[in-house]
Tab-separated table of C-alpha atoms in Angstrom:
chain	number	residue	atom	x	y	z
A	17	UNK	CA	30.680	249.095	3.253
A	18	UNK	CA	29.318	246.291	4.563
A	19	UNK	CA	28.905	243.001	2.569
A	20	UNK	CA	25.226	242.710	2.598
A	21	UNK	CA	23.118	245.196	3.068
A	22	UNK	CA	18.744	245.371	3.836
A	23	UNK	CA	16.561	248.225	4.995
A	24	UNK	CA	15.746	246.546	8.936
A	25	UNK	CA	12.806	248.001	8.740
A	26	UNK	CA	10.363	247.563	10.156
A	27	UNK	CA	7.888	247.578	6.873
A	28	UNK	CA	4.230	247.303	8.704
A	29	UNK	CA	1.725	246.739	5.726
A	30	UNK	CA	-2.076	245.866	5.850
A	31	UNK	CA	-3.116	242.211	4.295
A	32	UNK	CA	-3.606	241.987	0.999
A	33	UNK	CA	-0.579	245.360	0.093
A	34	UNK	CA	2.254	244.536	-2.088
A	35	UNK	CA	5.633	244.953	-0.530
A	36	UNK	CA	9.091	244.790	-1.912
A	37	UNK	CA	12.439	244.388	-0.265
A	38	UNK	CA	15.766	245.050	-1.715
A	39	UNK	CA	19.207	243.656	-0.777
A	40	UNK	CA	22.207	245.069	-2.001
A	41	UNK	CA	25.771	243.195	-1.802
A	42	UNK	CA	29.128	244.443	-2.563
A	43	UNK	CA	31.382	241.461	-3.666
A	44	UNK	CA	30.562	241.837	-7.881
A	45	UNK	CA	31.901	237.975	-8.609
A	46	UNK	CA	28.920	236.767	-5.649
A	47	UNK	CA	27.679	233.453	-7.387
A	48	UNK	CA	24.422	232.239	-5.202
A	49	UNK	CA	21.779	234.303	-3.951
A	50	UNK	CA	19.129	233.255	-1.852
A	51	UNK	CA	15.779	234.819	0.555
A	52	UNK	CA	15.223	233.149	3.905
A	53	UNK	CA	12.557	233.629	6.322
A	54	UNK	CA	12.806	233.672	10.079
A	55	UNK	CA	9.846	233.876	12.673
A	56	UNK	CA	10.553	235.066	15.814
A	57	UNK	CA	12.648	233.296	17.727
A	58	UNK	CA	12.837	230.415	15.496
A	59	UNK	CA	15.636	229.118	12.827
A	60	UNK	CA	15.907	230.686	9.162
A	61	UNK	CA	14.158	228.739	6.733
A	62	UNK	CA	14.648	228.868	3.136
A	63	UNK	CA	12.135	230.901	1.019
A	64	UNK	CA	13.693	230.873	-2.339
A	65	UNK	CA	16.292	230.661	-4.419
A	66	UNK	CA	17.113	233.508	-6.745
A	67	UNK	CA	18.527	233.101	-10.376
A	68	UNK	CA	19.614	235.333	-12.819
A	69	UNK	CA	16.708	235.177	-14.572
A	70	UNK	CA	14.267	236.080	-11.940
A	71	UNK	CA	11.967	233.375	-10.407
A	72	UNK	CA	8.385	232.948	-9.297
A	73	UNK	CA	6.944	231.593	-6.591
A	74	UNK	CA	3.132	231.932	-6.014
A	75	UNK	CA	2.958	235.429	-4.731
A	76	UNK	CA	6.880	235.701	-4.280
A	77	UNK	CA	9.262	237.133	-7.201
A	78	UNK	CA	12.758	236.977	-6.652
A	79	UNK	CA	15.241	239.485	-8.845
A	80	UNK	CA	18.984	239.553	-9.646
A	81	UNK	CA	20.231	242.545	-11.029
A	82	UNK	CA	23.704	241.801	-11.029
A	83	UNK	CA	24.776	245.293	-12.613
A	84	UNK	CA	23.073	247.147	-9.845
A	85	UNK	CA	24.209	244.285	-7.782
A	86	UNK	CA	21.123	243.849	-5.461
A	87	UNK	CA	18.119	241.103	-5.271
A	88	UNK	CA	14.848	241.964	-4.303
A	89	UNK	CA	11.781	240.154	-2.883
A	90	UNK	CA	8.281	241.219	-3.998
A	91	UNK	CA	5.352	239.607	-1.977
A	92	UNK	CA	1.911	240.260	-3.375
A	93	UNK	CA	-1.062	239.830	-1.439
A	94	UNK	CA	0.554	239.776	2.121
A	95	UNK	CA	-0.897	237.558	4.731
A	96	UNK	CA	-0.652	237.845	8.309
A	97	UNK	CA	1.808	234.947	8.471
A	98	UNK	CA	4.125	236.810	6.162
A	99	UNK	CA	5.074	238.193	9.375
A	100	UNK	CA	8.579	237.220	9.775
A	101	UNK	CA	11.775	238.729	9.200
A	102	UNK	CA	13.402	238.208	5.839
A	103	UNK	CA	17.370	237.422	5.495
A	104	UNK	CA	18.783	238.452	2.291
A	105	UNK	CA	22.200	235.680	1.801
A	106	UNK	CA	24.849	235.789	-1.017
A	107	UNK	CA	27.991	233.642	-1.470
A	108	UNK	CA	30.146	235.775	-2.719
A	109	UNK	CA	31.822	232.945	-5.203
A	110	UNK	CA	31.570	229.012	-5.631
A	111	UNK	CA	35.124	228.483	-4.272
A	112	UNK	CA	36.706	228.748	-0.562
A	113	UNK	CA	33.969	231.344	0.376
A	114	UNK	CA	30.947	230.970	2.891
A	115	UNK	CA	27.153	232.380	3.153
A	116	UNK	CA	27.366	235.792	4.120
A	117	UNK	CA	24.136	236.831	5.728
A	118	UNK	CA	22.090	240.365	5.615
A	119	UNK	CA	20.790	241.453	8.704
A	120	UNK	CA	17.302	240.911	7.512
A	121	UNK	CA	14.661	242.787	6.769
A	122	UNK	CA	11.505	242.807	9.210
A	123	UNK	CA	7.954	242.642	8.094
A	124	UNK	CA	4.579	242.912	10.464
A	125	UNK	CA	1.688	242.339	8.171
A	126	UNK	CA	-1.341	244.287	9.822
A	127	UNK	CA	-5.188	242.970	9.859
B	30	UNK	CA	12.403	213.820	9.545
B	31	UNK	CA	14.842	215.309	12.311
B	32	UNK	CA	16.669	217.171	9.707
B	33	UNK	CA	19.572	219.313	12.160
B	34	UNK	CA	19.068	218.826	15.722
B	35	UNK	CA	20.889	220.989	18.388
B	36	UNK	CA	21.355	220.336	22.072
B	37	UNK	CA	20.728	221.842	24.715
B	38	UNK	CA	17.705	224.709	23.723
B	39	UNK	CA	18.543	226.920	26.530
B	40	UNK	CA	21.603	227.209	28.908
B	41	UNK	CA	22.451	229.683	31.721
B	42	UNK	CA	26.005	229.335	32.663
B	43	UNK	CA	28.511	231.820	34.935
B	44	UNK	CA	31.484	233.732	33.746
B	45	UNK	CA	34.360	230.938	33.493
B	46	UNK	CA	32.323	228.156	32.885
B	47	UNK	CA	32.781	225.581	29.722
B	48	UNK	CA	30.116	223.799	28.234
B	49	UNK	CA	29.616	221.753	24.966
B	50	UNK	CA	26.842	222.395	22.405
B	51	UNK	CA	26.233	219.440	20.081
B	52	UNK	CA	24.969	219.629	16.600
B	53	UNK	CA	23.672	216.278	14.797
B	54	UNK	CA	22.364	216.031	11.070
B	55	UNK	CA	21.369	212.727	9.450
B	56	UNK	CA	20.954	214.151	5.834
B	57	UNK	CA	24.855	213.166	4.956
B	58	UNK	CA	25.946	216.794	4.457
B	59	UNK	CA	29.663	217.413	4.300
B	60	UNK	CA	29.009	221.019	5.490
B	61	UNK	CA	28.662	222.333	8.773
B	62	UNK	CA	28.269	225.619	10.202
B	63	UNK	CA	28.019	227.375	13.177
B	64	UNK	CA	26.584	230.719	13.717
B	65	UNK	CA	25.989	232.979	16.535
B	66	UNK	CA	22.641	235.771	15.963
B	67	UNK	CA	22.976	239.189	18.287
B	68	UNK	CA	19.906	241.493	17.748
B	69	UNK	CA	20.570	244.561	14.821
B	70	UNK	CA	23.586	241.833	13.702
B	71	UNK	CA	22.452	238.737	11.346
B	72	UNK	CA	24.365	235.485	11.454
B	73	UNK	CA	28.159	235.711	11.875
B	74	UNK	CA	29.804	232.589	11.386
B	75	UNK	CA	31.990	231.080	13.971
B	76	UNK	CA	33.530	228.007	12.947
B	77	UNK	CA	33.084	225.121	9.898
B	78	UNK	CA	33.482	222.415	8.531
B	79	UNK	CA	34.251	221.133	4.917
B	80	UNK	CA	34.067	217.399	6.306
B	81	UNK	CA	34.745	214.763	8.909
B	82	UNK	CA	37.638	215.984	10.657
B	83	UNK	CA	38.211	219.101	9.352
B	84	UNK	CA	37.476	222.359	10.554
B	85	UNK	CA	37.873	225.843	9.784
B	86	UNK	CA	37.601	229.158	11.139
B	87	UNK	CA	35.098	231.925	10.406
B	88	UNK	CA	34.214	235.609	11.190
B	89	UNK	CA	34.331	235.263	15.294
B	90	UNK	CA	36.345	232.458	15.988
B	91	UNK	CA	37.938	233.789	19.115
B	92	UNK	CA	36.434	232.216	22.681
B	93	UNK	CA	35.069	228.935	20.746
B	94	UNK	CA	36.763	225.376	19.467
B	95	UNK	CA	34.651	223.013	17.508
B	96	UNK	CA	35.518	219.770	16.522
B	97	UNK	CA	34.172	217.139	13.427
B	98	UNK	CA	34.398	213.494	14.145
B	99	UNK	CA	31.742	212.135	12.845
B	100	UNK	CA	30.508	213.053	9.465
B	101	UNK	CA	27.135	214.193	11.166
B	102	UNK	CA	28.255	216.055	14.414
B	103	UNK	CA	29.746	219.112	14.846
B	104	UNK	CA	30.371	220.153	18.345
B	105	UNK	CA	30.922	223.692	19.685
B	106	UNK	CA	32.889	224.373	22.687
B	107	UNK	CA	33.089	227.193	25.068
B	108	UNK	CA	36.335	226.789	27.061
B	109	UNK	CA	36.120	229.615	29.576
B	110	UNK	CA	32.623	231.590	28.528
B	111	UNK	CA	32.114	235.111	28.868
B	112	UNK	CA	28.680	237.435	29.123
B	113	UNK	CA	29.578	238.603	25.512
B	114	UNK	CA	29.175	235.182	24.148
B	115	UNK	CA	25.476	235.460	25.720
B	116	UNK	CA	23.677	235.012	21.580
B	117	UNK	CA	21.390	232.620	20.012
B	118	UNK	CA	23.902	229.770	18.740
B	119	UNK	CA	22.786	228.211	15.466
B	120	UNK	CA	23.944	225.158	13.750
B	121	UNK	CA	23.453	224.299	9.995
B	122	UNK	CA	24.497	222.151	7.650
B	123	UNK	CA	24.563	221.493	3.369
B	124	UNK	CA	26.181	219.302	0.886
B	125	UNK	CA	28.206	221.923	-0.942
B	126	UNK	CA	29.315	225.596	-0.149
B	127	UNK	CA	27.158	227.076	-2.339
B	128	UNK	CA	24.131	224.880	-1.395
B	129	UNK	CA	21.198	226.059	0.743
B	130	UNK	CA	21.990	225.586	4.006
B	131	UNK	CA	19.286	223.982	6.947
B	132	UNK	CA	19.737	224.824	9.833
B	133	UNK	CA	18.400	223.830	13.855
B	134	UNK	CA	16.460	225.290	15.567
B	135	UNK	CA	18.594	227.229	17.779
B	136	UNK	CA	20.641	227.408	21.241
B	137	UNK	CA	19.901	229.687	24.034
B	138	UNK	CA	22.823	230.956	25.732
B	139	UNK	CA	22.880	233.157	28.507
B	140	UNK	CA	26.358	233.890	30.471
B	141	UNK	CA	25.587	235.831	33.364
């Protein structure tokens, strides 16, 4: 099994739809967790940051469920330049280990 | 507000040929990266480094030295490069392990 794992997609969604994207990882002591964007042909960007708690971030929610272990990323009201694909990233703990990278998660919002 | 800067954006080189590719930050990160992006694969991490003049090896190390001696370059090197190394090189940097990484905006490589 591979460490991190996204649906590639490609999810193609009108503006305006809701659309969710889950990321599952299989190292259980994984300590940061974190959504990045990339447009095409350009360098991943951060998007957000996700805690244990969940976190908001005008129409982006980030979840951890750490039993399940996967995070998700819910966009609400896409926009066209939501287009982009979306790297799911997970350390898998806070000592001698490295960003491990999903192989992202590609999303074409429609007009 | 240069952030991580890469150099060069494109390159075409031959089978057996060496070149350099040179990654600066000015944010005072101890941590660099480099990664290489093939389509359907995600980042896989070549080589790091946990500060000036140190450096460590990561997924796909084989075909590629790197080298830290300045605090904010990290250089990649392709002794003798092959068409499999043809990828999208990316450098990044942070100021832990567990910190969000930035990264530049990419390298080019072709290797015909």
């Amino acid at each position: 099994r591979k460490e991190v794992e996204q649906d590639p997609g490609p999810f193609n969604v009108p503006e305006g739809a809701t659309v969710a994207f889950n990321c599952t990882y299989s190292n259980s002591a994984s300590q940061s967790f974190f959504w990045y964007r990339q447009d095409c042909r350009k360098e991943p960007k951060l998007l957000m940051s996700v805690y244990s708690s969940g976190n908001e971030d005008g129409r982006f929610t980030a979840q951890l469920n750490r039993a399940s272990q996967y995070i998700s990323l819910l966009i609400r009201d896409s926009k066209l330049s939501d287009s982009a694909t979306y790297l799911c990233v997970v350390t898998p703990d806070n000592y001698g280990q490295n960003f491990v990278f999903g192989p992202g998660t590609r999303l074409s919002v429609l007009p | 507000n240069a952030g991580v800067t890469q150099t060069p954006k494109f390159r075409v080189l031959k089978t057996g040929q060496s070149m350099t590719l040179l990654c600066a930050q000015d944010m005072n990160h101890e941590y660099m990266y480099w990664y290489r992006q093939d389509p359907g694969m995600g980042l896989r991490l070549i080589h790091y480094s946990v500060g000036e003049g140190t450096t460590a090896k990561g997924e796909v190390p084989d075909g590629y030295n790197v080298s830290r001696l300045k605090k904010q370059n990290f250089l990649l090197g392709l002794e003798s490069a092959a068409p499999s190394q043809t990828s999208v090189y990316f450098c990044a940097s942070s100021y832990s392990q567990v910190d969000i990484q930035y990264f530049g905006a990419g390298t080019r490589l072709s290797v015909l």
